[in-house]
Coordinates of C-alpha atoms in Angstrom, one line a residue:
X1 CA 276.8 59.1 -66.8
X2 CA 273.9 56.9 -65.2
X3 CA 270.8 57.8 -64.3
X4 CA 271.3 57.3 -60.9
X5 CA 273.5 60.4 -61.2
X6 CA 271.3 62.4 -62.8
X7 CA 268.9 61.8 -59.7
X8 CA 272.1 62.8 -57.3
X9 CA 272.3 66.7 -59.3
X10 CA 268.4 66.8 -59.2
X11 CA 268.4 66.3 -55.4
X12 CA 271.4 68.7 -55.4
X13 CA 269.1 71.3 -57.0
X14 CA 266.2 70.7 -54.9
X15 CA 268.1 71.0 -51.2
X16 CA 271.0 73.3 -52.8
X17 CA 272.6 71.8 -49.8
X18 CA 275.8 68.9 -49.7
X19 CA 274.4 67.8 -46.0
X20 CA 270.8 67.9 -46.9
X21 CA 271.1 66.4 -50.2
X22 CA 273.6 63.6 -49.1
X23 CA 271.2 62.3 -46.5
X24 CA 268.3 62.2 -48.4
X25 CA 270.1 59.5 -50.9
X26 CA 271.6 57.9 -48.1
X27 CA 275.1 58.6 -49.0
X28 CA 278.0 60.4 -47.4
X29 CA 278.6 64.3 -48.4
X30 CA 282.0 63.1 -49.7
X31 CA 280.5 60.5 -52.1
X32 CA 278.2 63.2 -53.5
X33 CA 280.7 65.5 -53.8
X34 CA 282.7 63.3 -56.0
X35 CA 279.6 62.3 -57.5
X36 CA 279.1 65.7 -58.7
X37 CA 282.5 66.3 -60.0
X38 CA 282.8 63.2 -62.0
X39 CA 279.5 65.0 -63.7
X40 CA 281.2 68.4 -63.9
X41 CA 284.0 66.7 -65.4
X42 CA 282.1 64.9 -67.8
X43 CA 279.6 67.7 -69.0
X44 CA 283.1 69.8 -69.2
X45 CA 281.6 72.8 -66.9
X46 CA 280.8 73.9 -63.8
X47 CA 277.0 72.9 -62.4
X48 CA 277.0 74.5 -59.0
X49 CA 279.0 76.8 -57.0
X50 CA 280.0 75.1 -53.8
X51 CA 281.3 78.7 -51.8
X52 CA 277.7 79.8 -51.7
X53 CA 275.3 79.0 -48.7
X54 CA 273.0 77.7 -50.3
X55 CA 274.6 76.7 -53.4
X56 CA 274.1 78.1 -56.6
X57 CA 273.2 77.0 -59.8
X58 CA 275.5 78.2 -62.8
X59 CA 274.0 78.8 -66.2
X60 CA 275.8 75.0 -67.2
X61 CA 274.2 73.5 -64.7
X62 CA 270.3 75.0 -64.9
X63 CA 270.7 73.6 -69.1
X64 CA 271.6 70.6 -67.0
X65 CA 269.0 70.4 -64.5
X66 CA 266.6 70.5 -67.2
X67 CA 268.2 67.9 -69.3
X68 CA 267.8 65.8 -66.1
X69 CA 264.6 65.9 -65.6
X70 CA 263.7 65.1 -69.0
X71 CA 265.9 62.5 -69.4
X72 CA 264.6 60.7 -66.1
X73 CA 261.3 61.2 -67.1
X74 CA 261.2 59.6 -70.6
X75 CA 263.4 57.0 -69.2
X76 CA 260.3 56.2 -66.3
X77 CA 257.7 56.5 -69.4
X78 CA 259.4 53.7 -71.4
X79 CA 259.8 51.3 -68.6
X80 CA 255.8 51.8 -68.0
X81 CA 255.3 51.5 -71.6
X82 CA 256.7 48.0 -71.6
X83 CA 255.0 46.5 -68.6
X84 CA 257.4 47.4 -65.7
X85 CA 256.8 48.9 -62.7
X86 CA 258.8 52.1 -62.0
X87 CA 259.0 53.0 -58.1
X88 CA 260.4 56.8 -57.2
X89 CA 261.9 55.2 -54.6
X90 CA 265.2 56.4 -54.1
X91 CA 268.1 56.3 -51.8
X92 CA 270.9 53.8 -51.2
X93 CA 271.9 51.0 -49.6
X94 CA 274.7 48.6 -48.9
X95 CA 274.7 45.1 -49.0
X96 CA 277.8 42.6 -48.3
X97 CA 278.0 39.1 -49.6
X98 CA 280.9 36.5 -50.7
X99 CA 282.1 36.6 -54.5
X100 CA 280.5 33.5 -55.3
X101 CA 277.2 34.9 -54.4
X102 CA 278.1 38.3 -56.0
X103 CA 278.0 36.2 -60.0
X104 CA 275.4 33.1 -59.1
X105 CA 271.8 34.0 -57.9
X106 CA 272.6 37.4 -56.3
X107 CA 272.7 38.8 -60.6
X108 CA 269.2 37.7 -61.0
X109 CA 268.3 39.8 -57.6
X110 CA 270.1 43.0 -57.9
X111 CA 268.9 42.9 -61.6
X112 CA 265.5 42.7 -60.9
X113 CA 265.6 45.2 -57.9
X114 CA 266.8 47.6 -60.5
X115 CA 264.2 47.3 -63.2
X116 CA 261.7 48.3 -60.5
X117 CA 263.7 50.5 -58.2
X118 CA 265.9 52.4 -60.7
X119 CA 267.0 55.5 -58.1
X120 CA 268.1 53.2 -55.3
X121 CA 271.8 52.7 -55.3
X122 CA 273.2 49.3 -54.3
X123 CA 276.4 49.4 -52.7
X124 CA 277.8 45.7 -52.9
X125 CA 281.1 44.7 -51.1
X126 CA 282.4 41.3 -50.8
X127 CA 284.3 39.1 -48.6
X128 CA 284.7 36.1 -46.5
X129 CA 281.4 34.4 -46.1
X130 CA 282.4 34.8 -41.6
X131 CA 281.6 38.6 -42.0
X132 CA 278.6 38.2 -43.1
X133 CA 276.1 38.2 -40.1
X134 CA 278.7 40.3 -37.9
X135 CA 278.5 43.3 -40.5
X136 CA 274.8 42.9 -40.2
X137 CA 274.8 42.8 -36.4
X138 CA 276.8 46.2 -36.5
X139 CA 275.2 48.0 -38.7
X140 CA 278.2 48.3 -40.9
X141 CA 275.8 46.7 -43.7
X142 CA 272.2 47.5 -44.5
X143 CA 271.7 43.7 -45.9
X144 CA 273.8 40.8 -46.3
X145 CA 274.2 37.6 -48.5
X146 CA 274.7 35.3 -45.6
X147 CA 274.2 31.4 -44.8
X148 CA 271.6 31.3 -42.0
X149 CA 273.8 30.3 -38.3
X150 CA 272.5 28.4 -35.7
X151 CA 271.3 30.3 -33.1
X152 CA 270.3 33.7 -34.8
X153 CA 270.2 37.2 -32.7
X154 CA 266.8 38.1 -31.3
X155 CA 267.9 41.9 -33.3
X156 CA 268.5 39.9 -36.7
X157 CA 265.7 38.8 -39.5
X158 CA 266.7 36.3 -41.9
X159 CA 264.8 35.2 -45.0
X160 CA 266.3 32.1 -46.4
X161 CA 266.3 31.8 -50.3
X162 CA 267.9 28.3 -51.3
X163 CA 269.7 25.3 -49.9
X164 CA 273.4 24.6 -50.3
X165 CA 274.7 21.3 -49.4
X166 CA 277.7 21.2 -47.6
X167 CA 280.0 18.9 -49.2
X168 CA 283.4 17.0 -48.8
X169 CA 285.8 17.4 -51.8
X170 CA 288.9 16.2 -53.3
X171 CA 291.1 16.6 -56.2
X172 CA 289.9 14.9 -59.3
X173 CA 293.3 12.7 -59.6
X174 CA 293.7 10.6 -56.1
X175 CA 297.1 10.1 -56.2
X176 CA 298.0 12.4 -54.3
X177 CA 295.8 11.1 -51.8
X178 CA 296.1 7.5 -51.5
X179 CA 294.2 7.1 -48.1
X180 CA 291.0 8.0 -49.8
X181 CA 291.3 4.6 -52.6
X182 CA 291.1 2.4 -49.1
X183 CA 287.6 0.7 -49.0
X184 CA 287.6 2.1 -45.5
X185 CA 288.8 5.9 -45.0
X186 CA 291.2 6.7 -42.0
X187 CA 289.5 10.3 -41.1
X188 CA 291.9 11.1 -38.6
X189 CA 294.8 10.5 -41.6
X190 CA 293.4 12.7 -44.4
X191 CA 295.1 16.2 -44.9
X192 CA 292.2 18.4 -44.4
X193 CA 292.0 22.0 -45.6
X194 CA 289.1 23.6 -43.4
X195 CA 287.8 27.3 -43.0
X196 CA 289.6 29.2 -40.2
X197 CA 285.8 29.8 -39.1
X198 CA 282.4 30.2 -39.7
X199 CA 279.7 27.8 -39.9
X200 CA 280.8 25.4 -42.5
X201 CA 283.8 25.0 -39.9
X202 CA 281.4 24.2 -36.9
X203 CA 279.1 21.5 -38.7
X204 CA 282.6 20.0 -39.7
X205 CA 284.3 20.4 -36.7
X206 CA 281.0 18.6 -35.0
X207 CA 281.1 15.8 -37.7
X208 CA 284.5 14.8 -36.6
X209 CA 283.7 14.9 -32.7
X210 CA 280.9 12.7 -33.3
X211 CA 283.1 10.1 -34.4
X212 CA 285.6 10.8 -31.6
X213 CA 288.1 11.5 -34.4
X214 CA 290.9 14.4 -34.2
X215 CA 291.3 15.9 -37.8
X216 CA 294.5 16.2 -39.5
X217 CA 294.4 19.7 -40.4
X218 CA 296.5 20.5 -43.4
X219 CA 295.6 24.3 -43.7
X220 CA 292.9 26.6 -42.0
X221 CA 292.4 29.2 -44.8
X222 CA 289.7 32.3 -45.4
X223 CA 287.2 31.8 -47.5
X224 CA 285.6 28.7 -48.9
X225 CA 286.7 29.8 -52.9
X226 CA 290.3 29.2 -51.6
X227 CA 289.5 25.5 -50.4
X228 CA 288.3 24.5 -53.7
X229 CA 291.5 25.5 -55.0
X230 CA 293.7 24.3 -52.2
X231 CA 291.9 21.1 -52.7
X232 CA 292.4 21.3 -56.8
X233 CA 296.1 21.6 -56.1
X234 CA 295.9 17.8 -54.1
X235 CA 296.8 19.8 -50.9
X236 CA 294.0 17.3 -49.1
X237 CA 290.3 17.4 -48.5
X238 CA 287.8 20.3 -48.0
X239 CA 284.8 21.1 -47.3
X240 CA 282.7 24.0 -48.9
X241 CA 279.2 24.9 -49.8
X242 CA 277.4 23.2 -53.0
X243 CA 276.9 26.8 -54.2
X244 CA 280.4 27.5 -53.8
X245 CA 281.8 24.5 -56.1
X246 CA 279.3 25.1 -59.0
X247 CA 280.5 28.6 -59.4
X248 CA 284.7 27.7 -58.6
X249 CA 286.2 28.2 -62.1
X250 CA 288.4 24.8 -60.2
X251 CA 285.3 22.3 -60.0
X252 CA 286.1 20.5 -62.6
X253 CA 289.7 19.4 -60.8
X254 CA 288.3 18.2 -57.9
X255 CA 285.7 15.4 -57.3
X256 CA 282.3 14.8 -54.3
X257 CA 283.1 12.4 -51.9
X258 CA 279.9 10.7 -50.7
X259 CA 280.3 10.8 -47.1
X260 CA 277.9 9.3 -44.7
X261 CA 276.3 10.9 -42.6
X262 CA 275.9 13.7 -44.6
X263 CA 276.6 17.5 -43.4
X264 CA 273.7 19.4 -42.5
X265 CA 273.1 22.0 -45.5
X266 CA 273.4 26.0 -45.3
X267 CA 270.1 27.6 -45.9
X268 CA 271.7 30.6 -47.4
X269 CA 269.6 33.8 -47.3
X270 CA 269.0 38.0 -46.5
X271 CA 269.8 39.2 -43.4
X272 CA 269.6 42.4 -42.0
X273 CA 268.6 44.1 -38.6
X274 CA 264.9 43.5 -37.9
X275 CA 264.9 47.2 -36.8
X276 CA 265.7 48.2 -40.2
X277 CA 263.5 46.2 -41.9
X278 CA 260.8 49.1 -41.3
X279 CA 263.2 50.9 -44.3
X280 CA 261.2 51.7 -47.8
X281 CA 264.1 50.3 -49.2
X282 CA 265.0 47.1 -47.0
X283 CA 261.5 46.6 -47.3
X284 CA 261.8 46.6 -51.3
X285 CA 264.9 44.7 -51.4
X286 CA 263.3 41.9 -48.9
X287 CA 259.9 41.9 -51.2
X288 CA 261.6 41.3 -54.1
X289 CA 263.8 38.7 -52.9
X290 CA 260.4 36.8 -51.8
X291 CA 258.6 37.1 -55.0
X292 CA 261.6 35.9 -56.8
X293 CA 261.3 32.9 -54.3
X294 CA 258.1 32.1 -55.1
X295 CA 258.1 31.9 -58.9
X296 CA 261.8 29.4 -58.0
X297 CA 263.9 31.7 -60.0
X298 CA 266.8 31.5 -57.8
X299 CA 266.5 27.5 -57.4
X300 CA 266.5 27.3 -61.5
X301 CA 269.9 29.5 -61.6
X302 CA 271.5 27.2 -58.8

């Protein structure tokens, strides 16, 4: 049991209500309900009686309440008695990013944000890097990991935390690809393995048109972590975010090409709805991520 359960029951107690009690930590009444039976089950009693209105502490669960608010309050007094800053803020909120962001920079973050906001719950779902900005445009996320796109909705904010090249790869062991040892590359011959879409797939998409060349597209696959393995493989050539490569359990089987002119980097970044961005907890989420910025935290783990 964690303490952000422990805050769940002692909002429970407070509103006696599912509803009530559910919108006030920004979670659905079926979350806390489960919630609250994964504590039953644990404690190995029953805290409340759900076919009251309101509902009802049992004897178990007013021994519990207490032992909640003890527990949260020594646990608040020792992160103040070694220098950190406690907020009561509390609440949840959901963020989407890709995987690769989920175990690089985006640790350090949510760590952080925890230390100082311990009753906020952080929902994190992953996926292809393409749903980032669309979740935030609908609403479906709170705050997304995203790489900033070219023209950026008027309704969107975006705070950009580090640059990731975008780069061309191929497998370690040439080989396979024998067009790439000629002094002078034949672009319009090499097996490409692209991103079905997305940004990465415009700026390369645009490369190639500048040069009046019509790619040779081996595969169009979701997802940049499945290039770099595609490409490990000898399928052909990718192209995927810097940040992506130096966290692919496959870099060391593949190999940079240096490609002139260079792709325009991501500046990958928060996004979220600018509306939303009045939100105690957007807000605390966004201020962290900028003092983190400052002090080049997140550049020293890239």
């Amino acid at each position: 049991m964690d303490y952000k359960d422990l805050q769940s029951f002692l909002s429970l107690c407070s509103h006696l209500h599912l509803g009530k009690a559910s919108e006030e930590l920004h979670m659905s009444p079926s979350t806390l309900s489960r919630r609250l039976a994964r504590m039953e089950e644990e404690v190995g009693a029953t805290l409340l009686i759900r076919e009251t209105s309101p509902l009802s502490l049992t004897h178990a669960g007013e021994q519990f309440r207490r032992h909640a608010e003890n527990t949260l309050s020594d646990w608040q007094q020792l992160k103040r008695a070694v220098g950190v800053e406690v907020s009561d803020l509390e609440g949840s909120l959901t963020l989407f990013c890709t995987v690769t962001a989920s175990y690089s920079f985006l640790a350090d973050l949510l760590t952080r944000f925890r230390e100082r906001y311990p009753r906020v719950e952080l929902l994190v779902h992953t996926g292809d890097a393409a749903e980032s900005i669309p979740k935030a445009e609908s609403g479906e996320a709170d705050i997304v990991v995203a790489a900033r796109p070219e023209q950026l909705s008027e309704d969107l904010s975006f705070k950009t935390i580090t640059p990731s090249p975008l780069l061309f790869i191929a497998p370690k062991n040439l080989s396979s690809l024998p067009l790439l040892t000629q002094a002078e590359i034949d672009w319009g011959e090499v097996p490409m393995v692209l991103s079905e879409s997305g940004l990465a797939r415009t700026r390369v998409d645009r490369w190639f048109a500048a040069r009046n060349i019509r790619p040779n597209i081996y595969a169009q696959v979701s997802g940049h972590e499945a290039i770099v393995s595609m490409v490990a493989l000898g399928a052909g050539v990718g192209v995927v975010p810097e940040l992506v490569l130096k966290n692919s359990p496959m870099s060391a089987r593949v190999r940079v090409l240096a490609v002139q002119p260079e792709l325009e980097p991501f500046a990958v970044g928060l996004c979220a709805r600018t509306e939303r961005l009045q939100h105690p907890l957007l807000q605390a989420i966004w201020n962290v991520s900028a003092a983190m910025d400052n002090t080049n935290t997140l550049t020293a783990v890239l």
